[in-house]
CSV table of C-alpha atoms in Angstrom, one decimal:
chain,number,residue,atom,x,y,z
O,1071,MET,CA,-27.9,-29.5,10.9
O,1072,LYS,CA,-24.5,-27.8,10.5
O,1073,ALA,CA,-22.4,-25.8,12.9
O,1074,VAL,CA,-19.5,-23.3,12.4
O,1075,LEU,CA,-17.4,-23.7,15.5
O,1076,HIS,CA,-14.4,-22.0,17.2
O,1077,GLY,CA,-14.1,-18.9,15.0
O,1078,LYS,CA,-14.0,-15.3,16.3
O,1079,THR,CA,-17.7,-14.7,15.7
O,1080,ILE,CA,-18.8,-11.1,15.0
O,1081,LEU,CA,-22.3,-10.4,16.2
O,1082,PHE,CA,-24.2,-7.0,15.7
O,1083,ASP,CA,-22.8,-5.5,18.9
O,1084,THR,CA,-20.3,-8.0,20.4
O,1085,ILE,CA,-17.6,-10.6,19.6
O,1086,ILE,CA,-17.6,-14.2,20.7
O,1087,ASP,CA,-14.0,-15.3,20.7
O,1088,ASP,CA,-14.9,-19.0,20.5
O,1089,GLY,CA,-18.1,-18.9,18.7
O,1090,ALA,CA,-20.7,-21.4,17.5
O,1091,VAL,CA,-23.3,-20.8,14.8
O,1092,PHE,CA,-25.9,-23.6,14.2
O,1093,TYR,CA,-28.0,-23.6,11.1
O,1094,GLU,CA,-30.4,-25.8,9.1
O,1095,ASN,CA,-32.5,-25.4,6.0
O,1096,GLY,CA,-30.8,-22.2,5.2
O,1097,ARG,CA,-31.6,-20.4,8.5
O,1098,ILE,CA,-29.6,-19.7,11.6
O,1099,LEU,CA,-30.9,-21.7,14.6
O,1100,ALA,CA,-28.7,-20.6,17.4
O,1101,VAL,CA,-25.6,-18.5,18.2
O,1102,GLY,CA,-23.4,-18.7,21.2
O,1103,GLU,CA,-20.1,-19.9,22.7
O,1104,ALA,CA,-18.7,-23.2,21.5
O,1105,GLY,CA,-18.9,-25.6,24.4
O,1106,ARG,CA,-21.9,-23.9,26.0
O,1107,LEU,CA,-24.4,-24.8,23.4
O,1108,PRO,CA,-25.3,-28.5,23.2
O,1109,LEU,CA,-23.8,-30.3,20.2
O,1110,PRO,CA,-26.6,-32.5,18.7
O,1111,ALA,CA,-25.8,-35.9,17.4
O,1112,GLY,CA,-25.0,-36.0,13.7
O,1113,VAL,CA,-24.3,-32.3,13.3
O,1114,GLU,CA,-21.9,-31.5,10.5
O,1115,ILE,CA,-19.0,-29.3,11.9
O,1116,ILE,CA,-17.1,-26.7,10.1
O,1117,ASP,CA,-14.0,-25.8,12.1
O,1118,ALA,CA,-13.3,-22.1,11.9
O,1119,SER,CA,-10.4,-22.1,14.3
O,1120,GLY,CA,-8.1,-19.1,13.7
O,1121,MET,CA,-10.6,-17.4,11.5
O,1122,ILE,CA,-13.1,-14.5,11.7
O,1123,VAL,CA,-16.7,-15.5,11.2
O,1124,GLY,CA,-19.0,-12.7,10.2
O,1125,PRO,CA,-22.3,-12.1,8.4
O,1126,GLY,CA,-22.1,-12.2,4.6
O,1127,PHE,CA,-21.4,-8.9,3.1
O,1128,VAL,CA,-24.2,-6.7,1.6
O,1129,ASP,CA,-23.1,-4.6,-1.4
O,1130,ILE,CA,-25.8,-2.2,-2.5
O,1131,HIS,CA,-23.9,-0.5,-5.3
O,1132,CYS,CA,-22.1,-2.7,-7.9
O,1133,HIS,CA,-21.9,-2.5,-11.7
O,1134,ALA,CA,-19.8,-5.5,-12.5
O,1135,GLY,CA,-17.7,-8.4,-11.2
O,1136,GLY,CA,-14.6,-9.9,-12.8
O,1137,THR,CA,-15.1,-9.8,-16.6
O,1138,CYS,CA,-18.9,-9.6,-16.3
O,1139,ASN,CA,-21.1,-6.5,-16.5
O,1140,MET,CA,-24.4,-6.4,-14.6
O,1141,ASP,CA,-26.4,-5.5,-17.7
O,1142,LYS,CA,-25.0,-8.4,-19.8
O,1143,ASP,CA,-24.2,-11.1,-17.3
O,1144,PRO,CA,-25.5,-10.3,-13.8
O,1145,ALA,CA,-25.2,-14.0,-12.7
O,1146,GLY,CA,-21.5,-14.0,-13.6
O,1147,ALA,CA,-20.8,-10.7,-11.9
O,1148,ALA,CA,-22.7,-11.8,-8.8
O,1149,ALA,CA,-20.8,-15.1,-8.7
O,1150,HIS,CA,-17.5,-13.2,-8.7
O,1151,HIS,CA,-18.5,-11.2,-5.7
O,1152,LEU,CA,-20.0,-14.2,-3.9
O,1153,ARG,CA,-16.6,-15.8,-3.9
O,1154,HIS,CA,-15.3,-12.7,-2.1
O,1155,GLY,CA,-18.0,-12.9,0.6
O,1156,THR,CA,-20.8,-10.8,-0.8
O,1157,THR,CA,-24.0,-12.9,-0.1
O,1158,SER,CA,-26.4,-10.0,-0.8
O,1159,LEU,CA,-25.8,-7.9,-3.9
O,1160,CYS,CA,-27.7,-5.2,-5.8
O,1161,ALA,CA,-27.1,-5.1,-9.5
O,1162,THR,CA,-26.4,-1.5,-10.4
O,1163,LEU,CA,-27.6,-0.3,-13.8
O,1164,GLY,CA,-26.0,3.1,-14.4
O,1165,TYR,CA,-26.6,6.3,-16.3
O,1166,ASN,CA,-23.9,5.4,-18.9
O,1167,LEU,CA,-26.2,2.7,-20.3
O,1168,SER,CA,-28.7,3.3,-23.1
O,1169,PHE,CA,-32.4,2.6,-22.4
O,1170,PRO,CA,-32.3,-0.7,-24.4
O,1171,GLU,CA,-29.2,-1.8,-22.4
O,1172,VAL,CA,-31.0,-1.0,-19.1
O,1173,PHE,CA,-34.1,-2.8,-20.2
O,1174,GLY,CA,-32.1,-5.9,-21.2
O,1175,GLY,CA,-30.2,-5.7,-17.9
O,1176,ILE,CA,-33.5,-5.7,-16.0
O,1177,ASP,CA,-34.7,-8.8,-17.8
O,1178,ARG,CA,-31.4,-10.6,-17.2
O,1179,VAL,CA,-31.4,-9.7,-13.5
O,1180,ARG,CA,-35.0,-10.9,-13.1
O,1181,ALA,CA,-34.1,-14.2,-14.8
O,1182,ALA,CA,-31.1,-14.8,-12.7
O,1183,MET,CA,-33.0,-14.1,-9.5
O,1184,GLU,CA,-35.9,-16.4,-10.6
O,1185,HIS,CA,-33.4,-19.2,-11.3
O,1186,GLY,CA,-31.5,-18.5,-8.1
O,1187,THR,CA,-28.3,-18.1,-10.0
O,1188,PRO,CA,-26.0,-17.7,-8.2
O,1189,GLY,CA,-28.3,-16.9,-5.3
O,1190,ASN,CA,-27.0,-13.6,-3.9
O,1191,LEU,CA,-28.7,-11.1,-6.2
O,1192,ILE,CA,-31.4,-9.2,-4.2
O,1193,GLY,CA,-32.5,-6.7,-6.7
O,1194,ILE,CA,-31.7,-3.7,-8.8
O,1195,HIS,CA,-30.0,-0.3,-8.0
O,1196,PHE,CA,-30.7,2.4,-10.6
O,1197,GLU,CA,-27.8,4.9,-10.6
O,1198,GLY,CA,-29.7,7.4,-12.8
O,1199,PRO,CA,-30.4,7.6,-15.7
O,1200,TYR,CA,-30.5,11.1,-14.4
O,1201,VAL,CA,-27.4,13.0,-13.2
O,1202,SER,CA,-26.1,16.5,-13.0
O,1203,PRO,CA,-24.6,17.5,-16.4
O,1204,ASN,CA,-21.4,18.4,-14.4
O,1205,GLN,CA,-20.9,15.3,-12.3
O,1206,GLY,CA,-19.6,11.8,-13.1
O,1207,THR,CA,-17.3,10.3,-15.7
O,1208,ASN,CA,-20.1,10.1,-18.3
O,1209,HIS,CA,-21.8,13.3,-17.3
O,1210,ALA,CA,-22.2,14.3,-21.0
O,1211,LYS,CA,-24.8,11.6,-21.2
O,1212,ALA,CA,-27.0,13.3,-18.5
O,1213,LEU,CA,-30.7,13.1,-19.4
O,1214,PRO,CA,-33.6,15.4,-18.4
O,1215,ILE,CA,-36.0,13.9,-15.9
O,1216,VAL,CA,-39.0,12.8,-17.9
O,1217,GLU,CA,-42.0,11.3,-16.2
O,1218,SER,CA,-42.9,8.8,-19.0
O,1219,ASP,CA,-39.3,7.5,-18.9
O,1220,PHE,CA,-39.0,6.9,-15.2
O,1221,GLU,CA,-42.4,5.3,-15.2
O,1222,GLU,CA,-41.3,2.9,-17.9
O,1223,PHE,CA,-38.1,2.1,-15.8
O,1224,GLY,CA,-40.3,1.4,-12.8
O,1225,ARG,CA,-42.8,-0.7,-14.8
O,1226,ARG,CA,-40.1,-2.9,-16.3
O,1227,ALA,CA,-38.3,-3.4,-12.9
O,1228,GLN,CA,-41.4,-3.8,-10.8
O,1229,GLY,CA,-40.7,-5.8,-7.7
O,1230,LEU,CA,-36.9,-5.6,-8.2
O,1231,ILE,CA,-35.9,-2.0,-7.3
O,1232,ARG,CA,-33.9,-1.8,-4.1
O,1233,GLN,CA,-32.7,1.8,-4.5
O,1234,TRP,CA,-32.8,4.6,-7.1
O,1235,MET,CA,-30.4,7.6,-7.3
O,1236,TYR,CA,-31.3,11.0,-8.6
O,1237,PRO,CA,-29.9,14.6,-8.6
O,1238,PRO,CA,-32.5,16.6,-6.6
O,1239,GLU,CA,-31.5,20.0,-8.1
O,1240,GLN,CA,-32.5,19.0,-11.7
O,1241,PRO,CA,-35.8,20.2,-13.3
O,1242,ASN,CA,-38.8,17.9,-12.6
O,1243,SER,CA,-37.0,16.1,-9.7
O,1244,GLU,CA,-40.1,16.7,-7.5
O,1245,ALA,CA,-42.2,14.5,-9.9
O,1246,LEU,CA,-39.6,11.8,-9.5
O,1247,GLU,CA,-39.7,12.2,-5.7
O,1248,ALA,CA,-43.5,11.8,-5.7
O,1249,TYR,CA,-43.1,8.7,-7.8
O,1250,PHE,CA,-40.7,7.2,-5.2
O,1251,ARG,CA,-43.1,7.9,-2.4
O,1252,LYS,CA,-46.1,6.5,-4.2
O,1253,HIS,CA,-44.3,3.2,-4.9
O,1254,GLY,CA,-42.3,2.9,-1.7
O,1255,ILE,CA,-38.9,3.1,-3.5
O,1256,VAL,CA,-35.8,3.7,-1.5
O,1257,SER,CA,-34.2,6.8,-3.0
O,1258,ALA,CA,-30.6,8.2,-2.9
O,1259,ILE,CA,-29.1,11.6,-3.9
O,1260,GLY,CA,-26.0,11.5,-6.0
O,1261,HIS,CA,-24.1,12.9,-9.1
O,1262,THR,CA,-25.4,16.3,-8.0
O,1263,ASP,CA,-24.6,20.0,-7.5
O,1264,ALA,CA,-27.6,20.5,-5.1
O,1265,PRO,CA,-27.4,23.3,-2.5
O,1266,PRO,CA,-27.9,22.5,1.1
O,1267,GLU,CA,-31.5,23.6,1.2
O,1268,ARG,CA,-32.4,21.4,-1.7
O,1269,ILE,CA,-30.7,18.4,-0.1
O,1270,LYS,CA,-32.7,19.0,3.1
O,1271,LYS,CA,-35.9,19.0,1.0
O,1272,ALA,CA,-34.8,15.8,-0.7
O,1273,ALA,CA,-34.5,14.2,2.7
O,1274,GLN,CA,-37.9,15.5,3.7
O,1275,ALA,CA,-39.3,14.1,0.4
O,1276,GLY,CA,-37.9,10.6,1.4
O,1277,ALA,CA,-34.3,10.3,0.3
O,1278,THR,CA,-32.3,8.2,2.8
O,1279,ILE,CA,-29.0,7.4,1.0
O,1280,VAL,CA,-26.1,9.4,-0.3
O,1281,THR,CA,-24.6,7.8,-3.3
O,1282,HIS,CA,-20.8,7.3,-3.0
O,1283,MET,CA,-20.2,10.1,-0.5
O,1284,TYR,CA,-17.6,12.7,-1.6
O,1285,ASP,CA,-17.5,11.3,-5.2
O,1286,ALA,CA,-19.3,13.0,-8.2
O,1287,MET,CA,-20.4,15.8,-5.8
O,1288,GLY,CA,-20.1,19.4,-6.8
O,1289,CYS,CA,-20.8,22.8,-5.4
O,1290,TRP,CA,-23.8,24.9,-6.3
O,1291,ARG,CA,-21.6,28.0,-5.9
O,1292,GLY,CA,-19.1,26.8,-8.5
O,1293,ASP,CA,-15.7,28.4,-8.0
O,1294,GLU,CA,-17.0,31.4,-6.2
O,1295,SER,CA,-16.0,30.3,-2.7
O,1296,VAL,CA,-12.5,29.3,-3.8
O,1297,GLN,CA,-12.0,32.7,-5.3
O,1298,GLU,CA,-13.2,34.4,-2.1
O,1299,THR,CA,-11.7,32.3,0.6
O,1300,GLY,CA,-9.3,29.7,-1.0
O,1301,ILE,CA,-11.5,26.7,-0.2
O,1302,ILE,CA,-14.7,25.3,-1.7
O,1303,GLN,CA,-17.6,25.8,0.7
O,1304,GLU,CA,-21.2,24.7,0.8
O,1305,THR,CA,-20.5,21.6,-1.3
O,1306,VAL,CA,-22.9,18.8,-1.7
O,1307,ALA,CA,-21.0,16.8,0.9
O,1308,ASP,CA,-21.4,19.6,3.4
O,1309,GLY,CA,-25.1,19.7,2.7
O,1310,ALA,CA,-25.4,16.0,3.0
O,1311,LEU,CA,-23.7,16.0,6.4
O,1312,LEU,CA,-26.3,18.3,7.7
O,1313,VAL,CA,-29.0,15.6,7.4
O,1314,ASP,CA,-29.1,13.3,10.4
O,1315,SER,CA,-31.0,10.6,8.7
O,1316,PHE,CA,-28.8,9.9,5.7
O,1317,ILE,CA,-26.8,6.7,5.2
O,1318,TYR,CA,-23.6,7.4,3.4
O,1319,GLU,CA,-22.2,5.0,0.8
O,1320,ILE,CA,-18.4,4.9,0.9
O,1321,ILE,CA,-15.9,3.5,-1.7
O,1322,CYS,CA,-12.7,2.7,0.0
O,1323,ASP,CA,-9.9,1.7,-2.4
O,1324,SER,CA,-6.4,0.8,-1.4
O,1325,GLN,CA,-5.0,4.2,-2.3
O,1326,ALA,CA,-7.8,6.2,-0.8
O,1327,ILE,CA,-8.4,8.0,-4.1
O,1328,HIS,CA,-12.2,7.9,-4.0
O,1329,VAL,CA,-12.2,9.2,-0.4
O,1330,LYS,CA,-9.1,10.6,1.2
O,1331,PRO,CA,-7.9,9.2,4.5
O,1332,ALA,CA,-8.8,12.3,6.5
O,1333,ASN,CA,-12.3,12.2,5.0
O,1334,LEU,CA,-12.7,8.5,5.8
O,1335,GLN,CA,-11.6,9.2,9.4
O,1336,PHE,CA,-14.0,12.1,9.6
O,1337,ILE,CA,-17.1,10.4,8.3
O,1338,TYR,CA,-16.4,7.4,10.5
O,1339,LYS,CA,-16.1,9.7,13.6
O,1340,PHE,CA,-19.0,11.9,12.6
O,1341,ALA,CA,-21.6,9.4,11.2
O,1342,GLY,CA,-20.5,6.2,12.9
O,1343,PRO,CA,-21.0,2.6,11.7
O,1344,ASP,CA,-24.8,2.8,11.7
O,1345,ARG,CA,-24.8,5.5,8.9
O,1346,ILE,CA,-22.0,4.2,6.7
O,1347,ALA,CA,-22.5,1.6,4.0
O,1348,LEU,CA,-19.3,0.3,2.4
O,1349,ILE,CA,-19.8,-0.3,-1.3
O,1350,THR,CA,-17.6,-1.5,-4.2
O,1351,ASP,CA,-18.9,0.6,-7.1
O,1352,CYS,CA,-17.2,-2.2,-9.1
O,1353,PHE,CA,-16.8,-1.8,-12.8
O,1354,TYR,CA,-15.5,-4.0,-15.6
O,1355,ARG,CA,-11.9,-3.1,-16.4
O,1356,ASP,CA,-10.7,-3.7,-20.0
O,1357,TYR,CA,-6.9,-3.3,-19.2
O,1358,ASN,CA,-4.3,-5.0,-17.1
O,1359,PRO,CA,-2.7,-2.8,-14.4
O,1360,ALA,CA,0.5,-4.8,-14.7
O,1361,ASP,CA,1.0,-3.3,-18.2
O,1362,TYR,CA,1.5,0.1,-16.7
O,1363,PRO,CA,4.5,1.6,-14.8
O,1364,LYS,CA,4.0,2.0,-11.0
O,1365,ASP,CA,3.7,5.8,-11.2
O,1366,HIS,CA,0.8,5.5,-13.7
O,1367,LYS,CA,-2.8,5.8,-12.5
O,1368,ARG,CA,-3.8,2.6,-14.4
O,1369,SER,CA,-1.2,0.6,-12.4
O,1370,VAL,CA,-3.4,0.6,-9.2
O,1371,PRO,CA,-4.9,-2.9,-9.0
O,1372,ASP,CA,-8.3,-2.1,-7.5
O,1373,LEU,CA,-9.2,1.0,-9.5
O,1374,ASN,CA,-10.5,1.7,-12.9
O,1375,PHE,CA,-9.4,4.7,-15.1
O,1376,THR,CA,-10.4,5.7,-18.6
O,1377,GLU,CA,-7.6,6.1,-21.2
O,1378,GLU,CA,-7.8,9.8,-20.5
O,1379,GLY,CA,-6.9,9.1,-16.8
O,1380,VAL,CA,-10.4,9.9,-15.4
O,1381,LEU,CA,-11.5,7.8,-12.4
O,1382,PHE,CA,-14.2,5.4,-13.4
O,1383,GLY,CA,-15.2,3.4,-10.3
O,1384,SER,CA,-13.2,0.5,-8.8
O,1385,THR,CA,-12.6,-3.2,-9.2
O,1386,LEU,CA,-13.0,-3.8,-5.5
O,1387,SER,CA,-14.6,-6.7,-3.8
O,1388,MET,CA,-16.2,-6.1,-0.4
O,1389,ASN,CA,-13.5,-7.9,1.6
O,1390,HIS,CA,-10.9,-5.6,0.1
O,1391,ALA,CA,-13.0,-2.5,0.8
O,1392,PHE,CA,-13.4,-3.9,4.4
O,1393,ARG,CA,-9.6,-4.3,4.7
O,1394,ASN,CA,-8.9,-0.8,3.3
O,1395,PHE,CA,-11.4,1.0,5.5
O,1396,ARG,CA,-10.0,-0.7,8.6
O,1397,ARG,CA,-6.5,0.2,7.6
O,1398,PHE,CA,-7.3,3.9,7.1
O,1399,THR,CA,-9.6,4.4,10.1
O,1400,GLY,CA,-8.7,1.7,12.7
O,1401,ALA,CA,-12.4,0.8,13.0
O,1402,ASP,CA,-13.0,-2.3,15.2
O,1403,LEU,CA,-14.4,-5.5,13.8
O,1404,VAL,CA,-17.9,-5.0,15.2
O,1405,ASP,CA,-18.1,-1.6,13.4
O,1406,MET,CA,-16.6,-3.0,10.3
O,1407,PHE,CA,-19.2,-5.7,9.9
O,1408,ARG,CA,-22.0,-3.1,10.6
O,1409,MET,CA,-20.7,-1.0,7.7
O,1410,ALA,CA,-20.1,-4.0,5.4
O,1411,ALA,CA,-23.3,-5.9,6.2
O,1412,ALA,CA,-25.9,-4.5,8.7
O,1413,THR,CA,-26.0,-0.9,7.6
O,1414,PRO,CA,-26.3,-1.5,3.9
O,1415,ALA,CA,-28.9,-4.2,4.6
O,1416,ARG,CA,-30.9,-1.6,6.6
O,1417,ALA,CA,-30.5,0.9,3.8
O,1418,VAL,CA,-32.3,-1.2,1.3
O,1419,HIS,CA,-34.7,-2.8,3.8
O,1420,VAL,CA,-33.4,-6.4,3.9
O,1421,PHE,CA,-32.1,-6.4,7.5
O,1422,ASP,CA,-34.9,-8.5,8.6
O,1423,ARG,CA,-33.2,-11.5,7.0
O,1424,VAL,CA,-29.6,-10.6,6.3
O,1425,GLY,CA,-26.8,-8.4,7.5
O,1426,SER,CA,-26.1,-9.9,11.0
O,1427,ILE,CA,-25.7,-13.3,12.6
O,1428,GLU,CA,-29.0,-13.9,14.5
O,1429,PRO,CA,-31.4,-16.8,14.9
O,1430,GLY,CA,-34.0,-16.8,12.2
O,1431,LYS,CA,-31.9,-15.0,9.6
O,1432,ASP,CA,-30.5,-16.5,6.5
O,1433,ALA,CA,-27.4,-18.6,7.1
O,1434,ASP,CA,-25.1,-16.2,5.2
O,1435,LEU,CA,-21.6,-16.3,6.6
O,1436,VAL,CA,-18.1,-15.3,5.6
O,1437,LEU,CA,-15.0,-16.9,7.1
O,1438,MET,CA,-11.9,-14.7,6.8
O,1439,ASP,CA,-8.2,-14.6,7.7
O,1440,PRO,CA,-7.9,-12.3,10.7
O,1441,VAL,CA,-4.9,-10.4,9.3
O,1442,SER,CA,-5.3,-10.3,5.5
O,1443,PHE,CA,-9.1,-10.5,5.5
O,1444,ASP,CA,-8.8,-12.9,2.6
O,1445,VAL,CA,-11.9,-15.0,2.3
O,1446,ARG,CA,-11.5,-18.7,3.3
O,1447,GLN,CA,-15.1,-19.9,3.1
O,1448,VAL,CA,-18.5,-18.5,2.1
O,1449,ILE,CA,-21.8,-19.9,3.2
O,1450,LEU,CA,-24.9,-18.8,1.3
O,1451,LYS,CA,-28.2,-19.8,2.8
O,1452,GLY,CA,-26.5,-22.7,4.5
O,1453,GLN,CA,-24.7,-23.9,1.4
O,1454,PRO,CA,-20.9,-23.8,1.1
O,1455,VAL,CA,-19.7,-21.6,-1.8
O,1456,LEU,CA,-15.9,-22.1,-1.4
């Protein structure tokens, strides 16, 4: 048996200032105040004094980690994020990949999970291959929704799919929605120009997640409302906010470029921590930000831009997204861990075993500096990572 003692321990709805987390065989046995729980003979103690102890992060939208892409080396990408506290990770295979690349990625994710390498992969997130032809960095690669294609994707990834994104306004989207319902697949809307009524219908058809809220979202009216009133109205974001059941993915980079500070504060106030899932949307970056002057877009250390200066995801890890969101919104620690662990776990239906510190759940823990939120220790199913 092992015990993490004396850390500021963050539970689902409260904080224990001098906490104790006991675990054995990869599962949490007991949680409480240090000194009030009996200390069994021979227990191995990890002293977390001066640190935050929280549930391991759950990232449900991640394309890469470090120098590794999910389609080529999911184990390497997952290991990068594990070192930064992500103990549950969805491998995102995006619409910018060819079908053979996606199929190879599926096979490699399956192999990594079967071998338990590195142990934090929980399945696949399909971001596409269908998107609006107007939304996203590679929107020129938008494909029509074809039943034989998505059935082949589903067949190859059977048993691995955690969520699947689609643009509900595109032709034949109803057939895809029916496929999701038939197979119990968690679906998300994103990279879309859908009007509010179609978004509501998507929710009624089963969609529960909004892919990176505020990003790659258009307006079905185009520029009409700007010309009439000076502001874009009836955007996808507006329509998504009308659905009470949605969970909103949020990318929170250090410069608040993906989502501006006022929007971060609004979505936190409006939706609350039980409907926000922090994500990294991390991509592989093939340049060094230090090679660019400070006023250049490519100088930002946690962002990824094309040579043309188009935003192309982030290079975030979850502890950095956590730090940024707290800085921009002032969210308390209980809410922060809900958004970085519990809510994303609920979104992809793994909250029964991860996402919070509770007896019976996996012993997935992250120990962080209380000021910088740098990761000091990671425990994955009871085993130390750092």
